[in-house]
Amino acid sequence: AEVTPSGAKLWDVSDQEVKRPVVVEKTLGETIEKGEYRHFMLKEIFEQPEKIKALLEGQLTEGGVQQEIFGPTAPGIFEKVEAVQIVACGTSYHAGLVARHWLEGLAGLPCSVEVASEFRYRNKVVAPNTLFVSISQSGETADTLACLRFSKDSGYLARLGICNVPTSSLARESDLVYLTKAGPEIGVASTKAFTTQLMGLLMLTLVLGRSHGLSAVAEGSINESLRALPESLDAVMALEPSIIKMAEAFDDKEHALFLGRGIHYPIAMEGAL
């Protein structure tokens, strides 16, 4: 490829120039400005209620979570799933560890979660009808993409990508896609990207659970909790003055120890990260 200020040219392996459609990515200025906040991380923390609310409004109906949010072919694929393999790095890996508790505890499905940088370097036994799930905020994480490509001919039922960028390699190369729609995340520490990934993974758990023993009563209870989530998040944001005082009590400390057990263990890992 040859990239210049005026455009780009592409050639194939035979050195023949090829044409590709141009996609113009539209990013609104307000999405990459701090606005009233002191820094981007604070802004992105406070964006979480509205991002979660937007996902719920478009994806959680009176009948529950619709399978088609993962793609038009999702219903036919999901009814065959007997196990789940999750691959990711960093924050996305921690989201996957949380999802393992949901998939095994609610949907009754065996679930394995592995760090993408290690996934390819051992011989694996792929159980029949295993759904391969790769998670990446950008959709361009090198190790995660390598695993996605490696999985193509490895006997998996289908490949689901969970990411934040619709034009990313992960989104384009996966069989099914869940877009977290978190918007640009400028802060180094992940905030809204993490919580929207968890939303997608919980919705995946609910749709898979329907054919694996999750009762309608249990699903309905979770759906009601999801509908109340934006309001609960707003209540957490209102605690900012108390949290500031708490932080000031620790501002002279050089080390922190995060503790968690069970489903809270990966949350502690994310906090420590």
CSV table of C-alpha atoms in Angstrom, one decimal:
chain,number,residue,atom,x,y,z
A,1,ALA,CA,0.0,0.0,0.0
A,2,GLU,CA,1.0,3.6,-0.6
A,3,VAL,CA,-0.5,6.2,1.7
A,4,THR,CA,-0.2,9.9,0.9
A,5,PRO,CA,-2.0,13.0,2.1
A,6,SER,CA,-4.2,12.9,-1.0
A,7,GLY,CA,-5.2,9.2,-0.8
A,8,ALA,CA,-4.0,5.6,-0.9
A,9,LYS,CA,-3.2,3.0,-3.5
A,10,LEU,CA,-3.3,-0.7,-3.0
A,11,TRP,CA,-1.7,-3.7,-4.8
A,12,ASP,CA,-2.4,-7.4,-4.6
A,13,VAL,CA,0.2,-10.2,-4.3
A,14,SER,CA,0.5,-10.1,-8.1
A,15,ASP,CA,1.5,-6.5,-8.0
A,16,GLN,CA,-1.7,-5.5,-9.6
A,17,GLU,CA,-3.4,-2.3,-8.4
A,18,VAL,CA,-6.8,-3.0,-6.8
A,19,LYS,CA,-9.6,-0.7,-5.9
A,20,ARG,CA,-11.4,-0.7,-2.6
A,21,PRO,CA,-14.5,1.3,-1.5
A,22,VAL,CA,-13.6,4.3,0.7
A,23,VAL,CA,-15.4,4.5,4.0
A,24,VAL,CA,-15.4,8.0,5.7
A,25,GLU,CA,-15.4,7.7,9.5
A,26,LYS,CA,-17.4,10.5,11.0
A,27,THR,CA,-16.3,11.6,14.5
A,28,LEU,CA,-18.1,14.4,16.1
A,29,GLY,CA,-15.9,17.0,17.8
A,30,GLU,CA,-17.8,16.8,21.1
A,31,THR,CA,-16.9,13.1,21.4
A,32,ILE,CA,-13.2,13.9,21.6
A,33,GLU,CA,-13.4,17.0,23.8
A,34,LYS,CA,-13.3,17.1,27.6
A,35,GLY,CA,-16.2,19.5,27.9
A,36,GLU,CA,-16.9,20.4,31.5
A,37,TYR,CA,-14.7,17.7,32.9
A,38,ARG,CA,-11.1,18.0,34.2
A,39,HIS,CA,-9.8,15.1,32.1
A,40,PHE,CA,-11.1,12.5,29.7
A,41,MET,CA,-11.2,9.6,32.2
A,42,LEU,CA,-13.6,11.5,34.4
A,43,LYS,CA,-15.7,12.4,31.3
A,44,GLU,CA,-15.8,8.7,30.3
A,45,ILE,CA,-16.7,7.5,33.8
A,46,PHE,CA,-19.7,9.9,33.7
A,47,GLU,CA,-20.7,8.8,30.2
A,48,GLN,CA,-21.4,5.2,31.4
A,49,PRO,CA,-25.1,5.6,32.3
A,50,GLU,CA,-26.0,7.1,29.0
A,51,LYS,CA,-24.0,4.5,27.0
A,52,ILE,CA,-25.7,1.6,28.9
A,53,LYS,CA,-29.1,3.2,28.5
A,54,ALA,CA,-28.6,3.6,24.7
A,55,LEU,CA,-27.6,-0.1,24.4
A,56,LEU,CA,-30.6,-1.2,26.4
A,57,GLU,CA,-33.1,1.0,24.5
A,58,GLY,CA,-32.0,-0.6,21.2
A,59,GLN,CA,-31.5,-4.2,22.3
A,60,LEU,CA,-33.7,-5.1,25.3
A,61,THR,CA,-37.4,-5.3,24.2
A,62,GLU,CA,-40.5,-6.5,26.1
A,63,GLY,CA,-39.7,-10.0,24.9
A,64,GLY,CA,-36.1,-9.8,26.2
A,65,VAL,CA,-32.8,-9.6,24.4
A,66,GLN,CA,-33.1,-10.2,20.7
A,67,GLN,CA,-30.6,-12.6,19.2
A,68,GLU,CA,-30.4,-10.6,16.0
A,69,ILE,CA,-28.3,-7.9,17.7
A,70,PHE,CA,-25.4,-10.3,17.1
A,71,GLY,CA,-26.2,-10.6,13.4
A,72,PRO,CA,-28.9,-12.0,11.2
A,73,THR,CA,-27.5,-15.5,11.3
A,74,ALA,CA,-27.2,-15.6,15.1
A,75,PRO,CA,-30.4,-17.5,15.9
A,76,GLY,CA,-29.4,-20.5,13.8
A,77,ILE,CA,-25.9,-20.5,15.2
A,78,PHE,CA,-26.8,-20.0,18.9
A,79,GLU,CA,-29.3,-22.9,19.0
A,80,LYS,CA,-26.3,-25.2,18.3
A,81,VAL,CA,-23.8,-23.8,20.8
A,82,GLU,CA,-22.6,-26.3,23.4
A,83,ALA,CA,-19.5,-24.5,24.7
A,84,VAL,CA,-17.9,-21.1,24.6
A,85,GLN,CA,-14.2,-20.1,24.1
A,86,ILE,CA,-13.3,-16.5,25.0
A,87,VAL,CA,-10.0,-14.9,23.9
A,88,ALA,CA,-8.9,-11.4,24.8
A,89,CYS,CA,-6.2,-9.2,26.3
A,90,GLY,CA,-6.1,-6.8,29.3
A,91,THR,CA,-9.4,-5.2,30.2
A,92,SER,CA,-11.2,-7.3,27.6
A,93,TYR,CA,-9.8,-10.4,29.2
A,94,HIS,CA,-11.1,-9.3,32.6
A,95,ALA,CA,-14.6,-8.8,31.0
A,96,GLY,CA,-14.3,-12.4,29.6
A,97,LEU,CA,-13.5,-13.7,33.1
A,98,VAL,CA,-16.7,-12.1,34.4
A,99,ALA,CA,-18.7,-13.6,31.6
A,100,ARG,CA,-17.4,-17.1,32.4
A,101,HIS,CA,-19.3,-16.9,35.7
A,102,TRP,CA,-22.5,-15.9,33.8
A,103,LEU,CA,-22.2,-18.4,31.0
A,104,GLU,CA,-21.6,-21.3,33.3
A,105,GLY,CA,-23.8,-20.2,36.2
A,106,LEU,CA,-26.8,-18.9,34.2
A,107,ALA,CA,-26.6,-20.5,30.8
A,108,GLY,CA,-25.1,-23.8,32.0
A,109,LEU,CA,-22.5,-23.7,29.2
A,110,PRO,CA,-18.8,-24.7,29.7
A,111,CYS,CA,-16.7,-21.6,29.1
A,112,SER,CA,-12.9,-21.2,28.8
A,113,VAL,CA,-11.2,-17.8,28.9
A,114,GLU,CA,-7.6,-17.4,27.7
A,115,VAL,CA,-5.2,-14.5,27.2
A,116,ALA,CA,-4.8,-14.0,23.5
A,117,SER,CA,-1.0,-13.8,23.6
A,118,GLU,CA,-0.9,-17.5,24.8
A,119,PHE,CA,-3.9,-19.0,23.0
A,120,ARG,CA,-2.1,-20.1,19.9
A,121,TYR,CA,0.9,-21.7,21.6
A,122,ARG,CA,-0.4,-25.1,22.6
A,123,ASN,CA,-2.4,-27.9,21.1
A,124,LYS,CA,-6.0,-27.5,21.8
A,125,VAL,CA,-9.0,-29.9,21.8
A,126,VAL,CA,-12.0,-28.0,20.5
A,127,ALA,CA,-15.3,-29.4,21.8
A,128,PRO,CA,-18.1,-29.8,19.3
A,129,ASN,CA,-20.2,-26.8,18.6
A,130,THR,CA,-18.0,-24.4,20.5
A,131,LEU,CA,-18.6,-20.7,19.9
A,132,PHE,CA,-15.3,-18.7,19.6
A,133,VAL,CA,-15.6,-15.2,21.1
A,134,SER,CA,-12.9,-12.6,20.7
A,135,ILE,CA,-13.1,-9.3,22.6
A,136,SER,CA,-11.2,-6.1,21.8
A,137,GLN,CA,-12.2,-2.4,22.3
A,138,SER,CA,-10.4,-1.2,19.2
A,139,GLY,CA,-10.9,-4.4,17.2
A,140,GLU,CA,-7.3,-4.2,16.2
A,141,THR,CA,-5.5,-5.8,19.1
A,142,ALA,CA,-2.7,-7.8,17.4
A,143,ASP,CA,-2.7,-10.9,19.5
A,144,THR,CA,-6.5,-11.1,19.5
A,145,LEU,CA,-6.7,-10.7,15.8
A,146,ALA,CA,-4.1,-13.5,15.3
A,147,CYS,CA,-6.3,-15.8,17.5
A,148,LEU,CA,-9.4,-14.9,15.4
A,149,ARG,CA,-7.6,-15.8,12.2
A,150,PHE,CA,-6.1,-18.9,13.8
A,151,SER,CA,-9.6,-20.1,14.9
A,152,LYS,CA,-11.0,-19.9,11.3
A,153,ASP,CA,-9.9,-23.4,10.5
A,154,SER,CA,-9.7,-24.9,14.0
A,155,GLY,CA,-13.2,-26.5,14.1
A,156,TYR,CA,-15.2,-23.8,15.9
A,157,LEU,CA,-18.9,-23.5,15.3
A,158,ALA,CA,-18.7,-19.8,14.6
A,159,ARG,CA,-16.7,-16.7,15.6
A,160,LEU,CA,-18.3,-13.8,17.5
A,161,GLY,CA,-16.4,-10.5,17.8
A,162,ILE,CA,-17.2,-8.0,20.5
A,163,CYS,CA,-15.7,-4.6,19.8
A,164,ASN,CA,-16.3,-0.9,19.8
A,165,VAL,CA,-15.3,0.0,16.2
A,166,PRO,CA,-17.6,-1.1,13.4
A,167,THR,CA,-14.9,-0.7,10.7
A,168,SER,CA,-12.3,-2.7,12.6
A,169,SER,CA,-10.6,-5.8,11.4
A,170,LEU,CA,-12.2,-7.8,14.2
A,171,ALA,CA,-15.7,-6.7,13.1
A,172,ARG,CA,-15.0,-7.4,9.5
A,173,GLU,CA,-13.5,-10.8,9.9
A,174,SER,CA,-15.9,-12.3,12.5
A,175,ASP,CA,-19.0,-14.3,11.6
A,176,LEU,CA,-21.1,-12.5,14.2
A,177,VAL,CA,-20.5,-9.0,15.7
A,178,TYR,CA,-21.7,-7.2,18.8
A,179,LEU,CA,-20.8,-3.5,18.8
A,180,THR,CA,-20.5,-1.9,22.2
A,181,LYS,CA,-21.1,1.6,20.9
A,182,ALA,CA,-19.1,3.2,23.7
A,183,GLY,CA,-17.6,5.9,21.5
A,184,PRO,CA,-14.0,7.0,21.6
A,185,GLU,CA,-12.2,6.2,24.8
A,186,ILE,CA,-9.3,8.6,25.2
A,187,GLY,CA,-8.4,7.9,28.9
A,188,VAL,CA,-5.8,5.2,29.4
A,189,ALA,CA,-7.8,3.4,32.1
A,190,SER,CA,-10.8,1.7,30.6
A,191,THR,CA,-14.2,2.8,31.8
A,192,LYS,CA,-17.2,2.8,29.5
A,193,ALA,CA,-15.5,0.3,27.1
A,194,PHE,CA,-15.3,-2.2,30.0
A,195,THR,CA,-18.9,-1.8,31.1
A,196,THR,CA,-20.4,-1.9,27.6
A,197,GLN,CA,-18.4,-5.1,26.9
A,198,LEU,CA,-19.9,-6.6,30.0
A,199,MET,CA,-23.3,-5.6,28.7
A,200,GLY,CA,-22.7,-7.4,25.5
A,201,LEU,CA,-21.5,-10.5,27.3
A,202,LEU,CA,-24.5,-10.6,29.6
A,203,MET,CA,-26.8,-10.3,26.7
A,204,LEU,CA,-25.0,-13.2,25.0
A,205,THR,CA,-25.5,-15.2,28.2
A,206,LEU,CA,-29.2,-14.5,28.2
A,207,VAL,CA,-29.8,-15.5,24.6
A,208,LEU,CA,-27.7,-18.7,24.9
A,209,GLY,CA,-29.3,-19.5,28.3
A,210,ARG,CA,-32.8,-19.8,26.8
A,211,SER,CA,-31.9,-23.1,25.2
A,212,HIS,CA,-29.7,-24.3,28.1
A,213,GLY,CA,-31.9,-24.2,31.1
A,214,LEU,CA,-32.3,-20.5,32.0
A,215,SER,CA,-35.8,-20.2,33.2
A,216,ALA,CA,-38.2,-17.5,31.9
A,217,VAL,CA,-38.5,-16.2,35.5
A,218,ALA,CA,-34.8,-15.9,36.0
A,219,GLU,CA,-34.4,-14.2,32.6
A,220,GLY,CA,-37.2,-11.8,33.4
A,221,SER,CA,-35.6,-10.9,36.8
A,222,ILE,CA,-32.3,-10.1,35.0
A,223,ASN,CA,-34.0,-8.0,32.4
A,224,GLU,CA,-35.7,-6.0,35.1
A,225,SER,CA,-32.4,-5.4,36.8
A,226,LEU,CA,-30.9,-4.3,33.4
A,227,ARG,CA,-33.7,-1.8,32.9
A,228,ALA,CA,-32.9,-0.3,36.3
A,229,LEU,CA,-29.1,-0.2,35.6
A,230,PRO,CA,-28.9,3.3,34.1
A,231,GLU,CA,-30.6,4.8,37.2
A,232,SER,CA,-28.4,2.8,39.5
A,233,LEU,CA,-25.3,4.1,37.6
A,234,ASP,CA,-26.6,7.6,38.0
A,235,ALA,CA,-26.9,7.0,41.7
A,236,VAL,CA,-23.2,5.9,41.8
A,237,MET,CA,-22.1,9.0,39.9
A,238,ALA,CA,-23.9,11.1,42.5
A,239,LEU,CA,-21.5,9.7,45.1
A,240,GLU,CA,-18.6,11.7,43.5
A,241,PRO,CA,-18.2,14.1,46.5
A,242,SER,CA,-17.9,11.2,48.9
A,243,ILE,CA,-15.5,9.4,46.6
A,244,ILE,CA,-13.3,12.5,46.4
A,245,LYS,CA,-13.0,12.6,50.1
A,246,MET,CA,-12.2,8.9,50.2
A,247,ALA,CA,-9.5,9.4,47.5
A,248,GLU,CA,-8.0,12.3,49.5
A,249,ALA,CA,-7.5,9.9,52.4
A,250,PHE,CA,-5.3,7.7,50.3
A,251,ASP,CA,-3.4,10.3,48.2
A,252,ASP,CA,-0.2,9.8,50.2
A,253,LYS,CA,-0.2,6.0,49.7
A,254,GLU,CA,2.3,4.4,47.3
A,255,HIS,CA,0.7,1.0,46.9
A,256,ALA,CA,-2.8,-0.4,46.7
A,257,LEU,CA,-4.1,-4.0,47.1
A,258,PHE,CA,-7.3,-5.0,45.3
A,259,LEU,CA,-9.1,-8.0,46.7
A,260,GLY,CA,-12.0,-10.0,45.2
A,261,ARG,CA,-13.4,-13.5,45.2
A,262,GLY,CA,-15.5,-15.4,42.7
A,263,ILE,CA,-17.1,-13.0,40.1
A,264,HIS,CA,-15.4,-10.1,41.9
A,265,TYR,CA,-11.9,-11.5,41.3
A,266,PRO,CA,-11.7,-10.2,37.7
A,267,ILE,CA,-13.2,-6.9,38.9
A,268,ALA,CA,-10.4,-6.6,41.4
A,269,MET,CA,-7.9,-7.4,38.6
A,270,GLU,CA,-9.4,-4.7,36.4
A,271,GLY,CA,-9.2,-2.2,39.3
A,272,ALA,CA,-5.6,-3.1,39.9
A,273,LEU,CA,-4.8,-2.7,36.2
